[in-house]
Amino acid sequence: MKTILDIENLHASINDVNILKGVNLNIKAGEIHVIMGTNGAGKSTLASVIMGHPKYQVLDGSVYFNNENLLEMKVDERARAGVFLAMQYPSELPGVSNVQFIKSAINAKRDKDDQIKLLNFYRIFKEKANTMKISDDYTNRSVNEGYSGGEKKRNEIFQMLLLEPKLVILDEIDSGLDIDAIKVVGENVTNYFNEHIRDTAILIITHYPRILEYIKPDYVHVLHDGKIIKTGDFALAQKLEKDGYDWILQK
Amino acid sequence: MKIDEIIKTNNQNFKIFTIDKSINSININESGKHLYIYNHNKDEIKEVNVNINKNLDVIIFEYHNTNHKILTNINCNILENSNVTYNSFNTNNELESNKKINFNLSKKSTLKTYILELGNNLISNYNINLNEEESSVNFNLMVYADQKITQNHEVNINHLKPHTYSNMFNHAVINNQSSCIFDVKSFIKKGSIKSVAYQTSKILTLSDTCNTELKPQLLIDEHDVMGSHAASCGRASDEILYYMQSRGLDKLSANKLIAIGNLLKNAPEDLIEILISEIERRLTNE
């Protein structure tokens, strides 16, 4: 399988504080990777650096996505190329309706003479809203405005389904979700992945293995002090849930 | 297609009033929809008195599309138990227009406005008098200004009797060297117990060279009332732009969406599409 994401020796900082101190990670199409780690280990920073958040500075290393140098691309160029970050704290967009926002985002990926037809858009929008169990009044609501934490996370996955990315990064998508919502999110991500397995990969950042009962990972990595210090499979996530991080950090 | 044509196409049984004299009087005695088209062809003030009788549901669309100055002085009296929706669209291109509108509300009457200013330099003055008990207003004023346009808006909502309600919502999006002033006041006068006055004003700037001035005022001269005001001006936050860019929108498109979202909040549903294209056209200078 071809490599989707290739990170080598990545160093990054925020406000002159070094957070990532040499991350190496290779993710191939059809693979699901998980990053776990203690608070402040650099998990969300890694996600933000891949997406291109302007407040982080890349000091060294490289990040390639489908053989393209991601670090030379703007945030919107990365997104249009196929990178999607489901954010830990999605922003609220007062006055911008979900329909307007998602339709504009879909059209941003298309040529000017190939913009999505309104009827076609509404058909797909409705279909995905049903699978995500999103209510009818959602269409004209402002993006994330007044949403609960769980609704925001559900909305992130809904956007993912409509934008059809090649690299899906889920940054603590399970925080704030109730048991039923975790199931809906987990099943939808898995279904999407299975439908696009040939050219898609997933990177999950989480503290808890519960979401992994629905999205089965191939690799679980432990990030500590800005570096990946251990890699295993789902059993590693289960052991971390049971025993915590001390046994790794003491080695 | 122009906004007035869309309004006529979308609405059957419209009563159309062409306002071309200097003094006009309109008496409304039936519920229904009305379209006021202003013919501004001289430098004269159009005095318009609109009297809305008791127990009616009335929707008014007012449209100014002209290359002459808009000089209007409108008095709208809403009698007991009537509900009025007042939509006004201005796309004029003449300098230094001047609008003055007074609304007088009687007992248990309601007023909802959606006023969209997309035109050239303008000074406007809105006075809403909640003259009798349980009268209420939802006031929405939306402004877009570009180039060197100056938009100066003064809004006064006066609570003159108990149990009156107001919610004022002023939004502006300004670009380049344009400027916008919102001088807005909610005044709960003595004796207006159990009244409620909310006020939100927001000016979104799309460039570093525009000027904004916000004067939010909440004057309360009575106990046992509720009131709040919020005001903000500035660019869209970096986090919001980052979020939108992370979905594939470039900065220009993201700002455009934010601007449209701000201006179309509370807009009439059936005009959303035409208003979006009208605003988009201006944002892209087409």
PDB file of N, CA, C and O in Angstrom, chain A residues 48 51-55 75-76 79-80 84-85 87 90-93 95-96 100-101 104-105 108 143-145 156 159 163, chain B residues 202 237-251 254 257-262 264-265 269 272-273 276 280:
ATOM      1  N   SER A  48      -2.215  19.560  15.018  1.00  0.00           N
ATOM      2  CA  SER A  48      -2.269  20.948  14.543  1.00  0.00           C
ATOM      3  C   SER A  48      -1.145  21.250  13.551  1.00  0.00           C
ATOM      4  O   SER A  48      -1.341  21.999  12.588  1.00  0.00           O
ATOM      5  N   MET A  51      -2.008  19.865  10.232  1.00  0.00           N
ATOM      6  CA  MET A  51      -3.040  20.678   9.564  1.00  0.00           C
ATOM      7  C   MET A  51      -2.497  22.049   9.176  1.00  0.00           C
ATOM      8  O   MET A  51      -2.991  22.672   8.250  1.00  0.00           O
ATOM      9  N   GLY A  52      -1.467  22.518   9.901  1.00  0.00           N
ATOM     10  CA  GLY A  52      -0.843  23.794   9.530  1.00  0.00           C
ATOM     11  C   GLY A  52      -1.271  24.979  10.367  1.00  0.00           C
ATOM     12  O   GLY A  52      -1.251  26.120   9.890  1.00  0.00           O
ATOM     13  N   HIS A  53      -1.663  24.737  11.618  1.00  0.00           N
ATOM     14  CA  HIS A  53      -2.087  25.854  12.475  1.00  0.00           C
ATOM     15  C   HIS A  53      -0.974  26.904  12.553  1.00  0.00           C
ATOM     16  O   HIS A  53       0.159  26.580  12.885  1.00  0.00           O
ATOM     17  N   PRO A  54      -1.321  28.183  12.262  1.00  0.00           N
ATOM     18  CA  PRO A  54      -0.264  29.207  12.176  1.00  0.00           C
ATOM     19  C   PRO A  54       0.441  29.519  13.491  1.00  0.00           C
ATOM     20  O   PRO A  54       1.515  30.114  13.483  1.00  0.00           O
ATOM     21  N   LYS A  55      -0.135  29.125  14.621  1.00  0.00           N
ATOM     22  CA  LYS A  55       0.536  29.500  15.874  1.00  0.00           C
ATOM     23  C   LYS A  55       1.703  28.548  16.223  1.00  0.00           C
ATOM     24  O   LYS A  55       2.469  28.833  17.142  1.00  0.00           O
ATOM     25  N   VAL A  75      -2.943  26.191   4.983  1.00  0.00           N
ATOM     26  CA  VAL A  75      -3.944  25.347   5.656  1.00  0.00           C
ATOM     27  C   VAL A  75      -5.020  24.890   4.663  1.00  0.00           C
ATOM     28  O   VAL A  75      -5.356  23.704   4.580  1.00  0.00           O
ATOM     29  N   ASP A  76      -5.566  25.851   3.894  1.00  0.00           N
ATOM     30  CA  ASP A  76      -6.654  25.492   2.985  1.00  0.00           C
ATOM     31  C   ASP A  76      -6.177  24.593   1.855  1.00  0.00           C
ATOM     32  O   ASP A  76      -6.930  23.741   1.366  1.00  0.00           O
ATOM     33  N   ALA A  79      -6.113  21.125   3.206  1.00  0.00           N
ATOM     34  CA  ALA A  79      -7.477  20.574   3.297  1.00  0.00           C
ATOM     35  C   ALA A  79      -7.978  20.143   1.923  1.00  0.00           C
ATOM     36  O   ALA A  79      -8.550  19.062   1.767  1.00  0.00           O
ATOM     37  N   ARG A  80      -7.738  20.992   0.924  1.00  0.00           N
ATOM     38  CA  ARG A  80      -8.210  20.651  -0.418  1.00  0.00           C
ATOM     39  C   ARG A  80      -7.453  19.446  -0.974  1.00  0.00           C
ATOM     40  O   ARG A  80      -7.982  18.684  -1.777  1.00  0.00           O
ATOM     41  N   PHE A  84      -7.912  16.122   6.668  1.00  0.00           N
ATOM     42  CA  PHE A  84      -9.052  16.580   7.465  1.00  0.00           C
ATOM     43  C   PHE A  84      -8.744  16.393   8.939  1.00  0.00           C
ATOM     44  O   PHE A  84      -8.381  15.297   9.376  1.00  0.00           O
ATOM     45  N   LEU A  85      -8.884  17.467   9.691  1.00  0.00           N
ATOM     46  CA  LEU A  85      -8.699  17.387  11.145  1.00  0.00           C
ATOM     47  C   LEU A  85     -10.023  17.628  11.846  1.00  0.00           C
ATOM     48  O   LEU A  85     -10.594  18.725  11.755  1.00  0.00           O
ATOM     49  N   MET A  87     -11.527  18.554  14.977  1.00  0.00           N
ATOM     50  CA  MET A  87     -10.833  19.266  16.046  1.00  0.00           C
ATOM     51  C   MET A  87     -11.355  18.938  17.440  1.00  0.00           C
ATOM     52  O   MET A  87     -12.523  18.603  17.619  1.00  0.00           O
ATOM     53  N   PRO A  90     -13.885  22.504  18.196  1.00  0.00           N
ATOM     54  CA  PRO A  90     -14.287  23.149  16.933  1.00  0.00           C
ATOM     55  C   PRO A  90     -14.809  24.563  17.172  1.00  0.00           C
ATOM     56  O   PRO A  90     -15.498  24.821  18.156  1.00  0.00           O
ATOM     57  N   SER A  91     -14.473  25.472  16.271  1.00  0.00           N
ATOM     58  CA  SER A  91     -14.906  26.868  16.407  1.00  0.00           C
ATOM     59  C   SER A  91     -16.386  27.020  16.094  1.00  0.00           C
ATOM     60  O   SER A  91     -16.956  26.251  15.325  1.00  0.00           O
ATOM     61  N   GLU A  92     -16.979  28.047  16.687  1.00  0.00           N
ATOM     62  CA  GLU A  92     -18.360  28.412  16.351  1.00  0.00           C
ATOM     63  C   GLU A  92     -18.311  29.484  15.266  1.00  0.00           C
ATOM     64  O   GLU A  92     -17.466  30.373  15.304  1.00  0.00           O
ATOM     65  N   LEU A  93     -19.222  29.383  14.305  1.00  0.00           N
ATOM     66  CA  LEU A  93     -19.271  30.356  13.221  1.00  0.00           C
ATOM     67  C   LEU A  93     -20.640  31.031  13.226  1.00  0.00           C
ATOM     68  O   LEU A  93     -21.533  30.648  12.463  1.00  0.00           O
ATOM     69  N   GLY A  95     -23.797  32.948  12.443  1.00  0.00           N
ATOM     70  CA  GLY A  95     -24.362  33.482  11.209  1.00  0.00           C
ATOM     71  C   GLY A  95     -24.072  32.654   9.970  1.00  0.00           C
ATOM     72  O   GLY A  95     -24.723  32.806   8.953  1.00  0.00           O
ATOM     73  N   VAL A  96     -23.064  31.757  10.046  1.00  0.00           N
ATOM     74  CA  VAL A  96     -22.742  30.926   8.879  1.00  0.00           C
ATOM     75  C   VAL A  96     -23.478  29.595   9.018  1.00  0.00           C
ATOM     76  O   VAL A  96     -23.196  28.821   9.927  1.00  0.00           O
ATOM     77  N   GLN A 100     -24.498  26.433   4.001  1.00  0.00           N
ATOM     78  CA  GLN A 100     -23.617  27.359   3.302  1.00  0.00           C
ATOM     79  C   GLN A 100     -22.154  26.950   3.461  1.00  0.00           C
ATOM     80  O   GLN A 100     -21.391  26.944   2.504  1.00  0.00           O
ATOM     81  N   PHE A 101     -21.804  26.617   4.694  1.00  0.00           N
ATOM     82  CA  PHE A 101     -20.413  26.302   5.012  1.00  0.00           C
ATOM     83  C   PHE A 101     -19.943  25.045   4.281  1.00  0.00           C
ATOM     84  O   PHE A 101     -18.905  25.041   3.610  1.00  0.00           O
ATOM     85  N   SER A 104     -19.868  25.395   0.460  1.00  0.00           N
ATOM     86  CA  SER A 104     -18.694  26.187   0.047  1.00  0.00           C
ATOM     87  C   SER A 104     -17.417  25.356   0.146  1.00  0.00           C
ATOM     88  O   SER A 104     -16.537  25.455  -0.722  1.00  0.00           O
ATOM     89  N   ALA A 105     -17.323  24.553   1.208  1.00  0.00           N
ATOM     90  CA  ALA A 105     -16.121  23.724   1.391  1.00  0.00           C
ATOM     91  C   ALA A 105     -16.019  22.661   0.296  1.00  0.00           C
ATOM     92  O   ALA A 105     -14.932  22.403  -0.233  1.00  0.00           O
ATOM     93  N   ALA A 108     -15.018  24.362  -2.878  1.00  0.00           N
ATOM     94  CA  ALA A 108     -13.623  24.827  -2.861  1.00  0.00           C
ATOM     95  C   ALA A 108     -12.674  23.759  -3.409  1.00  0.00           C
ATOM     96  O   ALA A 108     -11.610  24.072  -3.944  1.00  0.00           O
ATOM     97  N   VAL A 143     -23.031  27.162  12.197  1.00  0.00           N
ATOM     98  CA  VAL A 143     -22.069  26.092  12.461  1.00  0.00           C
ATOM     99  C   VAL A 143     -21.598  26.138  13.923  1.00  0.00           C
ATOM    100  O   VAL A 143     -21.016  27.133  14.361  1.00  0.00           O
ATOM    101  N   ASN A 144     -21.905  25.084  14.634  1.00  0.00           N
ATOM    102  CA  ASN A 144     -21.449  24.868  16.025  1.00  0.00           C
ATOM    103  C   ASN A 144     -21.964  25.874  17.050  1.00  0.00           C
ATOM    104  O   ASN A 144     -21.635  25.764  18.230  1.00  0.00           O
ATOM    105  N   GLU A 145     -22.741  26.876  16.610  1.00  0.00           N
ATOM    106  CA  GLU A 145     -23.182  27.898  17.558  1.00  0.00           C
ATOM    107  C   GLU A 145     -24.263  27.332  18.477  1.00  0.00           C
ATOM    108  O   GLU A 145     -25.301  26.857  18.009  1.00  0.00           O
ATOM    109  N   GLU A 156     -18.337  17.433  13.367  1.00  0.00           N
ATOM    110  CA  GLU A 156     -17.028  17.255  12.726  1.00  0.00           C
ATOM    111  C   GLU A 156     -17.034  16.024  11.823  1.00  0.00           C
ATOM    112  O   GLU A 156     -16.532  16.062  10.698  1.00  0.00           O
ATOM    113  N   GLN A 159     -19.089  16.597   8.683  1.00  0.00           N
ATOM    114  CA  GLN A 159     -18.317  17.325   7.675  1.00  0.00           C
ATOM    115  C   GLN A 159     -17.324  16.404   6.977  1.00  0.00           C
ATOM    116  O   GLN A 159     -17.136  16.475   5.754  1.00  0.00           O
ATOM    117  N   LEU A 163     -16.903  15.803   2.989  1.00  0.00           N
ATOM    118  CA  LEU A 163     -15.713  16.328   2.313  1.00  0.00           C
ATOM    119  C   LEU A 163     -14.804  15.221   1.771  1.00  0.00           C
ATOM    120  O   LEU A 163     -13.908  15.490   0.970  1.00  0.00           O
TER     121      LEU A 163
ATOM    122  N   LYS B 202     -22.502  44.781  16.339  1.00  0.00           N
ATOM    123  CA  LYS B 202     -21.261  44.128  15.931  1.00  0.00           C
ATOM    124  C   LYS B 202     -20.806  44.709  14.600  1.00  0.00           C
ATOM    125  O   LYS B 202     -21.606  44.820  13.667  1.00  0.00           O
ATOM    126  N   SER B 237     -11.844  36.224  14.143  1.00  0.00           N
ATOM    127  CA  SER B 237     -10.689  35.739  14.909  1.00  0.00           C
ATOM    128  C   SER B 237      -9.856  34.762  14.081  1.00  0.00           C
ATOM    129  O   SER B 237     -10.349  34.107  13.165  1.00  0.00           O
ATOM    130  N   ASP B 238      -8.576  34.691  14.415  1.00  0.00           N
ATOM    131  CA  ASP B 238      -7.671  33.781  13.704  1.00  0.00           C
ATOM    132  C   ASP B 238      -8.131  32.340  13.830  1.00  0.00           C
ATOM    133  O   ASP B 238      -7.987  31.547  12.895  1.00  0.00           O
ATOM    134  N   GLU B 239      -8.676  31.988  15.002  1.00  0.00           N
ATOM    135  CA  GLU B 239      -9.135  30.601  15.211  1.00  0.00           C
ATOM    136  C   GLU B 239     -10.289  30.265  14.264  1.00  0.00           C
ATOM    137  O   GLU B 239     -10.355  29.163  13.723  1.00  0.00           O
ATOM    138  N   ILE B 240     -11.193  31.225  14.092  1.00  0.00           N
ATOM    139  CA  ILE B 240     -12.330  30.996  13.188  1.00  0.00           C
ATOM    140  C   ILE B 240     -11.829  30.836  11.752  1.00  0.00           C
ATOM    141  O   ILE B 240     -12.245  29.921  11.028  1.00  0.00           O
ATOM    142  N   LEU B 241     -10.913  31.714  11.351  1.00  0.00           N
ATOM    143  CA  LEU B 241     -10.383  31.609   9.988  1.00  0.00           C
ATOM    144  C   LEU B 241      -9.633  30.294   9.793  1.00  0.00           C
ATOM    145  O   LEU B 241      -9.751  29.652   8.746  1.00  0.00           O
ATOM    146  N   TYR B 242      -8.874  29.893  10.810  1.00  0.00           N
ATOM    147  CA  TYR B 242      -8.142  28.617  10.727  1.00  0.00           C
ATOM    148  C   TYR B 242      -9.122  27.459  10.565  1.00  0.00           C
ATOM    149  O   TYR B 242      -8.916  26.565   9.730  1.00  0.00           O
ATOM    150  N   TYR B 243     -10.178  27.500  11.349  1.00  0.00           N
ATOM    151  CA  TYR B 243     -11.173  26.421  11.276  1.00  0.00           C
ATOM    152  C   TYR B 243     -11.762  26.342   9.866  1.00  0.00           C
ATOM    153  O   TYR B 243     -11.877  25.264   9.272  1.00  0.00           O
ATOM    154  N   MET B 244     -12.102  27.500   9.309  1.00  0.00           N
ATOM    155  CA  MET B 244     -12.724  27.506   7.975  1.00  0.00           C
ATOM    156  C   MET B 244     -11.715  27.091   6.905  1.00  0.00           C
ATOM    157  O   MET B 244     -12.053  26.362   5.973  1.00  0.00           O
ATOM    158  N   GLN B 245     -10.477  27.534   7.074  1.00  0.00           N
ATOM    159  CA  GLN B 245      -9.440  27.134   6.121  1.00  0.00           C
ATOM    160  C   GLN B 245      -9.167  25.628   6.202  1.00  0.00           C
ATOM    161  O   GLN B 245      -8.868  24.992   5.201  1.00  0.00           O
ATOM    162  N   SER B 246      -9.304  25.078   7.406  1.00  0.00           N
ATOM    163  CA  SER B 246      -9.054  23.639   7.553  1.00  0.00           C
ATOM    164  C   SER B 246     -10.111  22.804   6.843  1.00  0.00           C
ATOM    165  O   SER B 246     -10.002  21.584   6.763  1.00  0.00           O
ATOM    166  N   ARG B 247     -11.153  23.475   6.341  1.00  0.00           N
ATOM    167  CA  ARG B 247     -12.157  22.760   5.537  1.00  0.00           C
ATOM    168  C   ARG B 247     -11.987  23.067   4.057  1.00  0.00           C
ATOM    169  O   ARG B 247     -12.839  22.709   3.245  1.00  0.00           O
ATOM    170  N   GLY B 248     -10.923  23.806   3.712  1.00  0.00           N
ATOM    171  CA  GLY B 248     -10.598  24.019   2.309  1.00  0.00           C
ATOM    172  C   GLY B 248     -10.910  25.398   1.770  1.00  0.00           C
ATOM    173  O   GLY B 248     -10.667  25.672   0.599  1.00  0.00           O
ATOM    174  N   LEU B 249     -11.440  26.284   2.611  1.00  0.00           N
ATOM    175  CA  LEU B 249     -11.777  27.620   2.128  1.00  0.00           C
ATOM    176  C   LEU B 249     -10.557  28.535   2.247  1.00  0.00           C
ATOM    177  O   LEU B 249      -9.904  28.542   3.293  1.00  0.00           O
ATOM    178  N   ASP B 250     -10.253  29.292   1.199  1.00  0.00           N
ATOM    179  CA  ASP B 250      -9.159  30.249   1.345  1.00  0.00           C
ATOM    180  C   ASP B 250      -9.657  31.433   2.175  1.00  0.00           C
ATOM    181  O   ASP B 250     -10.849  31.556   2.463  1.00  0.00           O
ATOM    182  N   LYS B 251      -8.735  32.335   2.536  1.00  0.00           N
ATOM    183  CA  LYS B 251      -9.100  33.425   3.457  1.00  0.00           C
ATOM    184  C   LYS B 251     -10.213  34.308   2.902  1.00  0.00           C
ATOM    185  O   LYS B 251     -11.116  34.714   3.627  1.00  0.00           O
ATOM    186  N   ALA B 254     -13.488  32.516   3.118  1.00  0.00           N
ATOM    187  CA  ALA B 254     -13.903  32.408   4.520  1.00  0.00           C
ATOM    188  C   ALA B 254     -14.489  33.740   4.998  1.00  0.00           C
ATOM    189  O   ALA B 254     -15.571  33.780   5.598  1.00  0.00           O
ATOM    190  N   LEU B 257     -17.916  34.300   3.503  1.00  0.00           N
ATOM    191  CA  LEU B 257     -18.971  33.527   4.187  1.00  0.00           C
ATOM    192  C   LEU B 257     -19.353  34.163   5.515  1.00  0.00           C
ATOM    193  O   LEU B 257     -20.534  34.249   5.878  1.00  0.00           O
ATOM    194  N   ILE B 258     -18.340  34.601   6.249  1.00  0.00           N
ATOM    195  CA  ILE B 258     -18.606  35.232   7.550  1.00  0.00           C
ATOM    196  C   ILE B 258     -19.427  36.509   7.343  1.00  0.00           C
ATOM    197  O   ILE B 258     -20.391  36.777   8.073  1.00  0.00           O
ATOM    198  N   ALA B 259     -19.038  37.289   6.322  1.00  0.00           N
ATOM    199  CA  ALA B 259     -19.746  38.545   6.050  1.00  0.00           C
ATOM    200  C   ALA B 259     -21.206  38.265   5.699  1.00  0.00           C
ATOM    201  O   ALA B 259     -22.126  38.896   6.240  1.00  0.00           O
ATOM    202  N   ILE B 260     -21.424  37.316   4.811  1.00  0.00           N
ATOM    203  CA  ILE B 260     -22.798  36.986   4.401  1.00  0.00           C
ATOM    204  C   ILE B 260     -23.594  36.488   5.603  1.00  0.00           C
ATOM    205  O   ILE B 260     -24.736  36.890   5.817  1.00  0.00           O
ATOM    206  N   GLY B 261     -22.952  35.643   6.398  1.00  0.00           N
ATOM    207  CA  GLY B 261     -23.628  35.105   7.579  1.00  0.00           C
ATOM    208  C   GLY B 261     -24.051  36.209   8.530  1.00  0.00           C
ATOM    209  O   GLY B 261     -25.153  36.196   9.070  1.00  0.00           O
ATOM    210  N   ASN B 262     -23.168  37.189   8.693  1.00  0.00           N
ATOM    211  CA  ASN B 262     -23.483  38.304   9.594  1.00  0.00           C
ATOM    212  C   ASN B 262     -24.618  39.163   9.065  1.00  0.00           C
ATOM    213  O   ASN B 262     -25.465  39.621   9.822  1.00  0.00           O
ATOM    214  N   LEU B 264     -26.995  38.339   6.880  1.00  0.00           N
ATOM    215  CA  LEU B 264     -28.274  37.693   6.583  1.00  0.00           C
ATOM    216  C   LEU B 264     -28.952  37.078   7.801  1.00  0.00           C
ATOM    217  O   LEU B 264     -29.982  36.426   7.677  1.00  0.00           O
ATOM    218  N   LYS B 265     -28.370  37.284   8.958  1.00  0.00           N
ATOM    219  CA  LYS B 265     -29.014  36.784  10.164  1.00  0.00           C
ATOM    220  C   LYS B 265     -30.388  37.452  10.294  1.00  0.00           C
ATOM    221  O   LYS B 265     -30.503  38.675  10.190  1.00  0.00           O
ATOM    222  N   GLU B 269     -36.636  34.515   4.788  1.00  0.00           N
ATOM    223  CA  GLU B 269     -36.183  33.242   4.200  1.00  0.00           C
ATOM    224  C   GLU B 269     -36.243  33.246   2.674  1.00  0.00           C
ATOM    225  O   GLU B 269     -35.319  32.789   2.009  1.00  0.00           O
ATOM    226  N   ILE B 272     -33.295  34.971   0.796  1.00  0.00           N
ATOM    227  CA  ILE B 272     -31.911  34.654   1.157  1.00  0.00           C
ATOM    228  C   ILE B 272     -31.033  34.503  -0.093  1.00  0.00           C
ATOM    229  O   ILE B 272     -29.950  35.099  -0.177  1.00  0.00           O
ATOM    230  N   GLU B 273     -31.493  33.715  -1.063  1.00  0.00           N
ATOM    231  CA  GLU B 273     -30.655  33.427  -2.233  1.00  0.00           C
ATOM    232  C   GLU B 273     -30.284  34.699  -2.990  1.00  0.00           C
ATOM    233  O   GLU B 273     -29.129  34.906  -3.345  1.00  0.00           O
ATOM    234  N   ILE B 276     -27.903  36.796  -0.968  1.00  0.00           N
ATOM    235  CA  ILE B 276     -26.546  36.237  -0.985  1.00  0.00           C
ATOM    236  C   ILE B 276     -25.821  36.684  -2.256  1.00  0.00           C
ATOM    237  O   ILE B 276     -24.689  37.174  -2.209  1.00  0.00           O
ATOM    238  N   GLU B 280     -22.605  38.947  -2.376  1.00  0.00           N
ATOM    239  CA  GLU B 280     -21.402  38.341  -2.977  1.00  0.00           C
ATOM    240  C   GLU B 280     -20.851  39.230  -4.086  1.00  0.00           C
ATOM    241  O   GLU B 280     -19.644  39.410  -4.211  1.00  0.00           O
TER     242      GLU B 280
END
